[in-house]
Amino acid sequence: MNARATLWHVFGWGTVVFMLSPLLILVLFCFSKSSLISFPLTGFSLIWFETLFARGAFWTAFENSLTVTGTVGVVSTVIGTMAAMGLSRMRRRFASVNIAALTLPVMLPPLVLGVALLTYYAGVGMKLGLHTVILSHLVFTQPFVILIVHARMANFDYAIVNSARDLGATPFRAFSSITLPIVRPTVIGAALVAMALSIDDFIITIFTIGGGNTLPTFLWGMLRKGVNPSVNIVGLILLTVTICASLIALRLTRYRG
Amino acid sequence: MIRLLRARGLLVAPSWTAFLLIFVAPLVYFFVVSFWRVSAFKMRPDASLANYIQTVTDYNASILFTFLVALTIAVLVTVVAFGFSFYIRFKVGRFGDTFLFIVLITLFGGYLTKIYVWKTILGENGVLNSALLSLGLIRDPITVFLYNPAAVVITLGHYTLPLAILPIYGALRGVEDTPLRCAQDLGASHWRVVRDIILPQCRIGILFAFTLTYLFAAGDYVTPQLVGGPYTSMIGVLIQLQFGFRFNAPLGSALAFTMIAIALLTVGIVAFALREWLRPRG
Amino acid sequence: MNGKRPISPLRTEVRVSETGLVRSRHYLPLTRREFGLGAAAAVGAAAVGLPGTNASAATGVNFMGWQGYDDGINVDNWLEKNGIELKPTYIGTNEEIIAAASAGGVGTMDIATPAEIYLPVYRAAGILEPLDLDRIPNYAGIYPEIKDFMPIDEGNTVIGLPFVWGDVPLMYNAEVIQEPPDSWHALTDERYKGRVGMVYDVMGIMVHSPLAATSTKTPTRITQEELDQTIAWLIKIKKEYARTVVPSYGELAALFANGEVVIAPAWTPTAAWAGEDAPKLDWVIPKEGALVFVDIFSMIRDAPHKDLNYKILNHTLSPEAQANTANLNLTAVTVEDAVPLLDELPRSLYHYEDIAGWFEKTGGPYPPWSTEQEGDFLNYDQILQGWERFLQA
C-alpha cells in the first residue's frame, strides 16, 4: 500500500468516524448512571428511562408526534403519488419543470418557511394547532414522495395498464389491481421517508404548533436547561425512528444514490 | 385525448394546491408584509422600505458574519463530501456501498439530536474533554471547544454532510470507468483526470450540494444559540428574535428576504465560477 | 421558541439526583400497558387523519408557562382528582406567550405564567382576562408586600396572581473570592478577567445592568443615553471579561462547578444546582440593587374553560400548591401560610422573616416595562433594540 492510498483510507475512515461517533456517544450515555455526560462512565442503569417515561408530558408529546407523522405520512404519500403518476405520463420536459417547482420548499431554509407560515396563518386568521403543523409538513415532505415515486415510474411499463383498460377495467380498477401492486414497495418507502422527515422536524413545528409539544419541541425544552441522559433518550427515540424508516425505505425503493 | 390530459391534470392538482396554498401564498404574503410596519404589537399595512433600510444599517455586521460562517461550512462540507464520494466510488471497491450506507442512514433525521450531542461532546465537562483527561493527554479541560464559531461549523457540518454526499455521489456514479482508464493509459496525471474528466461531469451535483449546505447554514438559528456562545449574532437568530421577542414580523420578513437574496447571489456567483473553472480545456 | 438566551428565571427541571431534594415529584399514573393502548389508538387516529382525538374523560386545560409550575400545582395529584388534564406548553421566554396568543392562541389558550415585569406588554397586546377576585378566596393569603406590587388594571381589576418570586443576585466562588463583592462592578474587576459568567437572560441582564452602568434607581425607566451606557458596559464585559455567555442558568451552574467561572449574575437556585462537589458558592445583593421577579398566573382572554381556570387559579395560591412548587423549583412562595410547609433548603434561600426589608435592599420588584415612551424614558421595544445591539456585538 503506498502513501497515497494510506492517506485516502485515513480520510475515508476518519469521515466515517466523524459521522458515526456522535451517534454512538448518544446511545452510550442513555444507559449511564451519572447525570453527567462525561467519561469515565461510573456505571450503567436504566434510571433515566424511568425518569423520562414517568413524565406525562413526554407521552403527550409522543402521542402528538404520532398523530402528526401518521397523518402527514398518509396525506403526503397519497397526493405525492398521484402527482408522480400524473407527471410520469406527461412529456418529460414539462414534468421536469413541474418537479423542479414542487421541490422548491426543500431548498428554502426551514426558518424562513416557519416564520412565513406563522405570519400567514395569523394573517388569514387560522388558529394554530396540530392541524397547522400537519399542513406545514405536507409542503416539504411531498417533494420527496414525488421524486421517489416518479423515479420508479420512469421505467414503468404502461402497456399492461393499457391492455387492462382495453379489456374494460375502470381506471381505478386498473390502478388498484395492476399499477399499485407493482409500485407498492416504492410508495411505502416514500411514505416512510415523508414520516421520517415529519417526525424529526423541529423548526417549522415550533412556529406553527401554537401550543403543546411534539417530541422535537419537547426535546428542545429539555435541552435548553442543560444536559442529562434523559435528553439523550428522547434524541435516541427520534434517531431510531428516522433511521429505521430510512433503512426500510432504502431497501424497499432499492434506492442507490 | 382531452379526457386523458384532464385526468393527468387532476392527479397533479392536489400537490399543486398544497404547494400554492401552503408555500407560494405564505411567501407572497410574507414578502408583502416586509413593507408594512408595526405599532402596538399589530401589523399595519404600509408601503415603506424602512425595514430594508434598517436591515442594511443595523444588521450589516450580522449579515456579513452569517455569510462568512455559512460560506466556510459550505466550502468545507462540499470538499469533504466530494473527497468521501470519490473515495467510496474509486478507492474502496466493493465496500463502497457499505460506507455510503453508513453515512446516509441519518440523512432524513436527527437535527436537534445531533446539535445536542455535539454540545455534550464539546462541553467543558463533556465527552471529549473527559476522554482526553482520563487518557492523560491533557491536564485541565480545554474550554475552547464549545461556544465559538468553530463549534457552529463542526455541528452544522456534521448535520449537512450526508445531504452534500448524496448528490455528489449520485453524479460520480454516472462517471464511466473506460474514459478514465484511457486517459491514464495515455499518460494523464491523476489530477488531470479528476480536473478534466471527473469534475466537469459532477458540476451540477457539486453545485447542488454547495447550495443545500449554504442555504441551510445561512438560515439556521438553533445551532448558533446552543453551541455558539457569545458568537450568536447569526442572521437566523435575529430573524427569530423579531418573532419570539419583538413581534415585528415586518422587520423579520425584511431580514429573511435580504438573507435569501444574498444567498441566491452567492450561489449564482459560485455557479458561474464553477462553470468557468470546469470549462473543458483544449 | 427561542433559545437565544431564553432563560429567564424559571427553567427548572430540578436535578432530581444531585440535590436529593426533589424526589417527591408527581407523575401521571400511566402504566406502560395503558400507554401501549394509547399509542395504538393514536396511530389508528393518525391513519384516518383525525388530529388530536382525546378519549380521556378529564377536561383538557391548555397551560403555557414555565416547566415545573405544572408539576408544582399538581400536589397530591390535585389535577386528576379534579378531573383536569393540564396540557402544558413550556416556554423559554415570556414573549413566547404573547407570540402564541396573538397568533391565534386567544380562544384556545387557558392559563399562562408571565412575569410581572411584562404585564403591560401583555395588556397592550390585549391577551389577558381581568380576574374576578370573589372567585379567588385564596387571594387574601398573599403577602401584602407582594400584593402591593401587582399592577391593577383600569377598572380596578387584577389581571394576574403572584405565584412565585425570586431574585438574581451576584454569585461568586467563595473559595477564590474571599472578600464578598459589594457592587456589580466586580464583574469588571481585573482580578476576575476571563472568569466572569453571563447568561442570555434578557430580564435579568436588562434590570441589573442599568443599575450598574448608570446612576438610575429605576432600571425599567431609562433614557436613550442610559441605555447606551448600559449596552456599552455589557459589551465590555462580554468582550473583555466574560469566559463565555451561555444560554441557561443550568449551564452557568456547570461552569461554576468546574471552576471555569468565579463570578456571575445568577438566579439563586444556581448555587444548589452546581452540586455538592462544586466549590462553595455564595451570593450578595450588590449595593446598586438587583432584580426581584414575580411570576404570575393569568387567564388568557376568551379562555375556553373559565370555570375550571378559576378553580386552578385559586388552587395556585393554596399553601400546599405554593409549598410544593417552591420545594420542587427552589423558588419563593407568595403566600405566608405556605412557609411552614417548606423544605429546609428552599426556605433558607429567601428571607421570609423580613420580606419588606429584603425588597427594600434589592430595590425591587421594579415597575414593569412600559409599552409607550414616557417622556425621555424608553419603551420596552427600544430597550430590546439595545439588547439586540448587545447580541450582535
JSON list of N, CA, C and O in Angstrom, two decimals, chain C residues 209-241:
[
{"chain": "C", "resi": 209, "resn": "SER", "atom": "N", "xyz": [-28.15, 45.57, 34.82]},
{"chain": "C", "resi": 209, "resn": "SER", "atom": "CA", "xyz": [-27.12, 46.33, 34.12]},
{"chain": "C", "resi": 209, "resn": "SER", "atom": "C", "xyz": [-27.32, 47.85, 34.17]},
{"chain": "C", "resi": 209, "resn": "SER", "atom": "O", "xyz": [-26.37, 48.58, 34.40]},
{"chain": "C", "resi": 210, "resn": "PRO", "atom": "N", "xyz": [-28.56, 48.34, 33.95]},
{"chain": "C", "resi": 210, "resn": "PRO", "atom": "CA", "xyz": [-28.72, 49.80, 34.10]},
{"chain": "C", "resi": 210, "resn": "PRO", "atom": "C", "xyz": [-28.39, 50.26, 35.52]},
{"chain": "C", "resi": 210, "resn": "PRO", "atom": "O", "xyz": [-27.85, 51.34, 35.71]},
{"chain": "C", "resi": 211, "resn": "LEU", "atom": "N", "xyz": [-28.70, 49.42, 36.53]},
{"chain": "C", "resi": 211, "resn": "LEU", "atom": "CA", "xyz": [-28.36, 49.79, 37.90]},
{"chain": "C", "resi": 211, "resn": "LEU", "atom": "C", "xyz": [-26.85, 49.94, 38.05]},
{"chain": "C", "resi": 211, "resn": "LEU", "atom": "O", "xyz": [-26.36, 50.81, 38.77]},
{"chain": "C", "resi": 212, "resn": "ALA", "atom": "N", "xyz": [-26.12, 49.05, 37.36]},
{"chain": "C", "resi": 212, "resn": "ALA", "atom": "CA", "xyz": [-24.67, 49.06, 37.50]},
{"chain": "C", "resi": 212, "resn": "ALA", "atom": "C", "xyz": [-24.02, 50.14, 36.64]},
{"chain": "C", "resi": 212, "resn": "ALA", "atom": "O", "xyz": [-23.10, 50.82, 37.08]},
{"chain": "C", "resi": 213, "resn": "ALA", "atom": "N", "xyz": [-24.52, 50.30, 35.42]},
{"chain": "C", "resi": 213, "resn": "ALA", "atom": "CA", "xyz": [-23.81, 51.14, 34.45]},
{"chain": "C", "resi": 213, "resn": "ALA", "atom": "C", "xyz": [-24.24, 52.60, 34.50]},
{"chain": "C", "resi": 213, "resn": "ALA", "atom": "O", "xyz": [-23.56, 53.47, 33.96]},
{"chain": "C", "resi": 214, "resn": "THR", "atom": "N", "xyz": [-25.38, 52.90, 35.13]},
{"chain": "C", "resi": 214, "resn": "THR", "atom": "CA", "xyz": [-25.84, 54.27, 35.18]},
{"chain": "C", "resi": 214, "resn": "THR", "atom": "C", "xyz": [-26.21, 54.61, 36.62]},
{"chain": "C", "resi": 214, "resn": "THR", "atom": "O", "xyz": [-26.13, 53.76, 37.49]},
{"chain": "C", "resi": 215, "resn": "SER", "atom": "N", "xyz": [-26.65, 55.83, 36.82]},
{"chain": "C", "resi": 215, "resn": "SER", "atom": "CA", "xyz": [-26.99, 56.22, 38.19]},
{"chain": "C", "resi": 215, "resn": "SER", "atom": "C", "xyz": [-28.47, 56.01, 38.48]},
{"chain": "C", "resi": 215, "resn": "SER", "atom": "O", "xyz": [-28.96, 56.40, 39.52]},
{"chain": "C", "resi": 216, "resn": "THR", "atom": "N", "xyz": [-29.19, 55.36, 37.57]},
{"chain": "C", "resi": 216, "resn": "THR", "atom": "CA", "xyz": [-30.62, 55.23, 37.77]},
{"chain": "C", "resi": 216, "resn": "THR", "atom": "C", "xyz": [-30.94, 54.33, 38.96]},
{"chain": "C", "resi": 216, "resn": "THR", "atom": "O", "xyz": [-30.17, 53.44, 39.31]},
{"chain": "C", "resi": 217, "resn": "LYS", "atom": "N", "xyz": [-32.06, 54.61, 39.58]},
{"chain": "C", "resi": 217, "resn": "LYS", "atom": "CA", "xyz": [-32.54, 53.75, 40.65]},
{"chain": "C", "resi": 217, "resn": "LYS", "atom": "C", "xyz": [-33.69, 52.89, 40.15]},
{"chain": "C", "resi": 217, "resn": "LYS", "atom": "O", "xyz": [-34.15, 52.00, 40.85]},
{"chain": "C", "resi": 218, "resn": "THR", "atom": "N", "xyz": [-34.19, 53.22, 38.98]},
{"chain": "C", "resi": 218, "resn": "THR", "atom": "CA", "xyz": [-35.33, 52.50, 38.41]},
{"chain": "C", "resi": 218, "resn": "THR", "atom": "C", "xyz": [-34.94, 51.97, 37.04]},
{"chain": "C", "resi": 218, "resn": "THR", "atom": "O", "xyz": [-35.13, 52.63, 36.03]},
{"chain": "C", "resi": 219, "resn": "PRO", "atom": "N", "xyz": [-34.37, 50.78, 36.97]},
{"chain": "C", "resi": 219, "resn": "PRO", "atom": "CA", "xyz": [-33.76, 50.29, 35.74]},
{"chain": "C", "resi": 219, "resn": "PRO", "atom": "C", "xyz": [-34.75, 50.04, 34.62]},
{"chain": "C", "resi": 219, "resn": "PRO", "atom": "O", "xyz": [-34.34, 49.88, 33.46]},
{"chain": "C", "resi": 220, "resn": "THR", "atom": "N", "xyz": [-36.04, 50.02, 34.94]},
{"chain": "C", "resi": 220, "resn": "THR", "atom": "CA", "xyz": [-37.01, 49.81, 33.87]},
{"chain": "C", "resi": 220, "resn": "THR", "atom": "C", "xyz": [-37.47, 51.14, 33.28]},
{"chain": "C", "resi": 220, "resn": "THR", "atom": "O", "xyz": [-38.31, 51.17, 32.39]},
{"chain": "C", "resi": 221, "resn": "ARG", "atom": "N", "xyz": [-36.95, 52.24, 33.81]},
{"chain": "C", "resi": 221, "resn": "ARG", "atom": "CA", "xyz": [-37.26, 53.58, 33.26]},
{"chain": "C", "resi": 221, "resn": "ARG", "atom": "C", "xyz": [-35.93, 54.26, 32.95]},
{"chain": "C", "resi": 221, "resn": "ARG", "atom": "O", "xyz": [-35.37, 54.94, 33.80]},
{"chain": "C", "resi": 222, "resn": "ILE", "atom": "N", "xyz": [-35.44, 54.06, 31.74]},
{"chain": "C", "resi": 222, "resn": "ILE", "atom": "CA", "xyz": [-34.15, 54.65, 31.41]},
{"chain": "C", "resi": 222, "resn": "ILE", "atom": "C", "xyz": [-34.24, 55.45, 30.13]},
{"chain": "C", "resi": 222, "resn": "ILE", "atom": "O", "xyz": [-35.10, 55.22, 29.29]},
{"chain": "C", "resi": 223, "resn": "THR", "atom": "N", "xyz": [-33.33, 56.40, 29.99]},
{"chain": "C", "resi": 223, "resn": "THR", "atom": "CA", "xyz": [-33.29, 57.23, 28.79]},
{"chain": "C", "resi": 223, "resn": "THR", "atom": "C", "xyz": [-32.39, 56.57, 27.76]},
{"chain": "C", "resi": 223, "resn": "THR", "atom": "O", "xyz": [-31.69, 55.60, 28.05]},
{"chain": "C", "resi": 224, "resn": "GLN", "atom": "N", "xyz": [-32.41, 57.11, 26.55]},
{"chain": "C", "resi": 224, "resn": "GLN", "atom": "CA", "xyz": [-31.56, 56.58, 25.48]},
{"chain": "C", "resi": 224, "resn": "GLN", "atom": "C", "xyz": [-30.09, 56.62, 25.91]},
{"chain": "C", "resi": 224, "resn": "GLN", "atom": "O", "xyz": [-29.35, 55.67, 25.68]},
{"chain": "C", "resi": 225, "resn": "GLU", "atom": "N", "xyz": [-29.71, 57.72, 26.55]},
{"chain": "C", "resi": 225, "resn": "GLU", "atom": "CA", "xyz": [-28.31, 57.85, 26.96]},
{"chain": "C", "resi": 225, "resn": "GLU", "atom": "C", "xyz": [-27.95, 56.76, 27.97]},
{"chain": "C", "resi": 225, "resn": "GLU", "atom": "O", "xyz": [-26.89, 56.14, 27.90]},
{"chain": "C", "resi": 226, "resn": "GLU", "atom": "N", "xyz": [-28.87, 56.51, 28.89]},
{"chain": "C", "resi": 226, "resn": "GLU", "atom": "CA", "xyz": [-28.61, 55.48, 29.90]},
{"chain": "C", "resi": 226, "resn": "GLU", "atom": "C", "xyz": [-28.57, 54.09, 29.26]},
{"chain": "C", "resi": 226, "resn": "GLU", "atom": "O", "xyz": [-27.77, 53.24, 29.65]},
{"chain": "C", "resi": 227, "resn": "LEU", "atom": "N", "xyz": [-29.43, 53.88, 28.27]},
{"chain": "C", "resi": 227, "resn": "LEU", "atom": "CA", "xyz": [-29.41, 52.60, 27.58]},
{"chain": "C", "resi": 227, "resn": "LEU", "atom": "C", "xyz": [-28.06, 52.41, 26.86]},
{"chain": "C", "resi": 227, "resn": "LEU", "atom": "O", "xyz": [-27.45, 51.34, 26.93]},
{"chain": "C", "resi": 228, "resn": "ASP", "atom": "N", "xyz": [-27.60, 53.47, 26.22]},
{"chain": "C", "resi": 228, "resn": "ASP", "atom": "CA", "xyz": [-26.31, 53.38, 25.52]},
{"chain": "C", "resi": 228, "resn": "ASP", "atom": "C", "xyz": [-25.18, 53.04, 26.49]},
{"chain": "C", "resi": 228, "resn": "ASP", "atom": "O", "xyz": [-24.31, 52.22, 26.19]},
{"chain": "C", "resi": 229, "resn": "GLN", "atom": "N", "xyz": [-25.19, 53.69, 27.65]},
{"chain": "C", "resi": 229, "resn": "GLN", "atom": "CA", "xyz": [-24.15, 53.38, 28.65]},
{"chain": "C", "resi": 229, "resn": "GLN", "atom": "C", "xyz": [-24.25, 51.93, 29.09]},
{"chain": "C", "resi": 229, "resn": "GLN", "atom": "O", "xyz": [-23.24, 51.24, 29.26]},
{"chain": "C", "resi": 230, "resn": "THR", "atom": "N", "xyz": [-25.50, 51.48, 29.30]},
{"chain": "C", "resi": 230, "resn": "THR", "atom": "CA", "xyz": [-25.72, 50.11, 29.75]},
{"chain": "C", "resi": 230, "resn": "THR", "atom": "C", "xyz": [-25.18, 49.10, 28.73]},
{"chain": "C", "resi": 230, "resn": "THR", "atom": "O", "xyz": [-24.47, 48.16, 29.08]},
{"chain": "C", "resi": 231, "resn": "ILE", "atom": "N", "xyz": [-25.52, 49.34, 27.46]},
{"chain": "C", "resi": 231, "resn": "ILE", "atom": "CA", "xyz": [-25.10, 48.40, 26.42]},
{"chain": "C", "resi": 231, "resn": "ILE", "atom": "C", "xyz": [-23.58, 48.41, 26.28]},
{"chain": "C", "resi": 231, "resn": "ILE", "atom": "O", "xyz": [-22.93, 47.37, 26.12]},
{"chain": "C", "resi": 232, "resn": "ALA", "atom": "N", "xyz": [-23.00, 49.61, 26.37]},
{"chain": "C", "resi": 232, "resn": "ALA", "atom": "CA", "xyz": [-21.53, 49.69, 26.28]},
{"chain": "C", "resi": 232, "resn": "ALA", "atom": "C", "xyz": [-20.88, 48.89, 27.41]},
{"chain": "C", "resi": 232, "resn": "ALA", "atom": "O", "xyz": [-19.90, 48.17, 27.20]},
{"chain": "C", "resi": 233, "resn": "TRP", "atom": "N", "xyz": [-21.46, 49.01, 28.60]},
{"chain": "C", "resi": 233, "resn": "TRP", "atom": "CA", "xyz": [-20.94, 48.27, 29.76]},
{"chain": "C", "resi": 233, "resn": "TRP", "atom": "C", "xyz": [-21.05, 46.76, 29.54]},
{"chain": "C", "resi": 233, "resn": "TRP", "atom": "O", "xyz": [-20.11, 46.01, 29.78]},
{"chain": "C", "resi": 234, "resn": "LEU", "atom": "N", "xyz": [-22.21, 46.35, 29.01]},
{"chain": "C", "resi": 234, "resn": "LEU", "atom": "CA", "xyz": [-22.42, 44.92, 28.77]},
{"chain": "C", "resi": 234, "resn": "LEU", "atom": "C", "xyz": [-21.47, 44.38, 27.70]},
{"chain": "C", "resi": 234, "resn": "LEU", "atom": "O", "xyz": [-20.91, 43.28, 27.83]},
{"chain": "C", "resi": 235, "resn": "ILE", "atom": "N", "xyz": [-21.28, 45.17, 26.64]},
{"chain": "C", "resi": 235, "resn": "ILE", "atom": "CA", "xyz": [-20.40, 44.71, 25.57]},
{"chain": "C", "resi": 235, "resn": "ILE", "atom": "C", "xyz": [-18.97, 44.61, 26.08]},
{"chain": "C", "resi": 235, "resn": "ILE", "atom": "O", "xyz": [-18.23, 43.69, 25.72]},
{"chain": "C", "resi": 236, "resn": "LYS", "atom": "N", "xyz": [-18.60, 45.54, 26.94]},
{"chain": "C", "resi": 236, "resn": "LYS", "atom": "CA", "xyz": [-17.25, 45.49, 27.52]},
{"chain": "C", "resi": 236, "resn": "LYS", "atom": "C", "xyz": [-17.07, 44.18, 28.31]},
{"chain": "C", "resi": 236, "resn": "LYS", "atom": "O", "xyz": [-16.05, 43.50, 28.18]},
{"chain": "C", "resi": 237, "resn": "ILE", "atom": "N", "xyz": [-18.06, 43.83, 29.10]},
{"chain": "C", "resi": 237, "resn": "ILE", "atom": "CA", "xyz": [-17.94, 42.58, 29.87]},
{"chain": "C", "resi": 237, "resn": "ILE", "atom": "C", "xyz": [-17.86, 41.39, 28.91]},
{"chain": "C", "resi": 237, "resn": "ILE", "atom": "O", "xyz": [-17.01, 40.51, 29.06]},
{"chain": "C", "resi": 238, "resn": "LYS", "atom": "N", "xyz": [-18.76, 41.38, 27.94]},
{"chain": "C", "resi": 238, "resn": "LYS", "atom": "CA", "xyz": [-18.81, 40.24, 27.03]},
{"chain": "C", "resi": 238, "resn": "LYS", "atom": "C", "xyz": [-17.47, 40.08, 26.29]},
{"chain": "C", "resi": 238, "resn": "LYS", "atom": "O", "xyz": [-16.97, 38.97, 26.15]},
{"chain": "C", "resi": 239, "resn": "LYS", "atom": "N", "xyz": [-16.91, 41.22, 25.85]},
{"chain": "C", "resi": 239, "resn": "LYS", "atom": "CA", "xyz": [-15.70, 41.13, 25.02]},
{"chain": "C", "resi": 239, "resn": "LYS", "atom": "C", "xyz": [-14.44, 40.95, 25.84]},
{"chain": "C", "resi": 239, "resn": "LYS", "atom": "O", "xyz": [-13.50, 40.27, 25.41]},
{"chain": "C", "resi": 240, "resn": "GLU", "atom": "N", "xyz": [-14.38, 41.59, 27.02]},
{"chain": "C", "resi": 240, "resn": "GLU", "atom": "CA", "xyz": [-13.09, 41.60, 27.72]},
{"chain": "C", "resi": 240, "resn": "GLU", "atom": "C", "xyz": [-13.06, 40.73, 28.97]},
{"chain": "C", "resi": 240, "resn": "GLU", "atom": "O", "xyz": [-12.00, 40.25, 29.35]},
{"chain": "C", "resi": 241, "resn": "TYR", "atom": "N", "xyz": [-14.18, 40.55, 29.64]},
{"chain": "C", "resi": 241, "resn": "TYR", "atom": "CA", "xyz": [-14.13, 39.92, 30.95]},
{"chain": "C", "resi": 241, "resn": "TYR", "atom": "C", "xyz": [-14.78, 38.54, 31.00]},
{"chain": "C", "resi": 241, "resn": "TYR", "atom": "O", "xyz": [-14.46, 37.73, 31.85]}
]
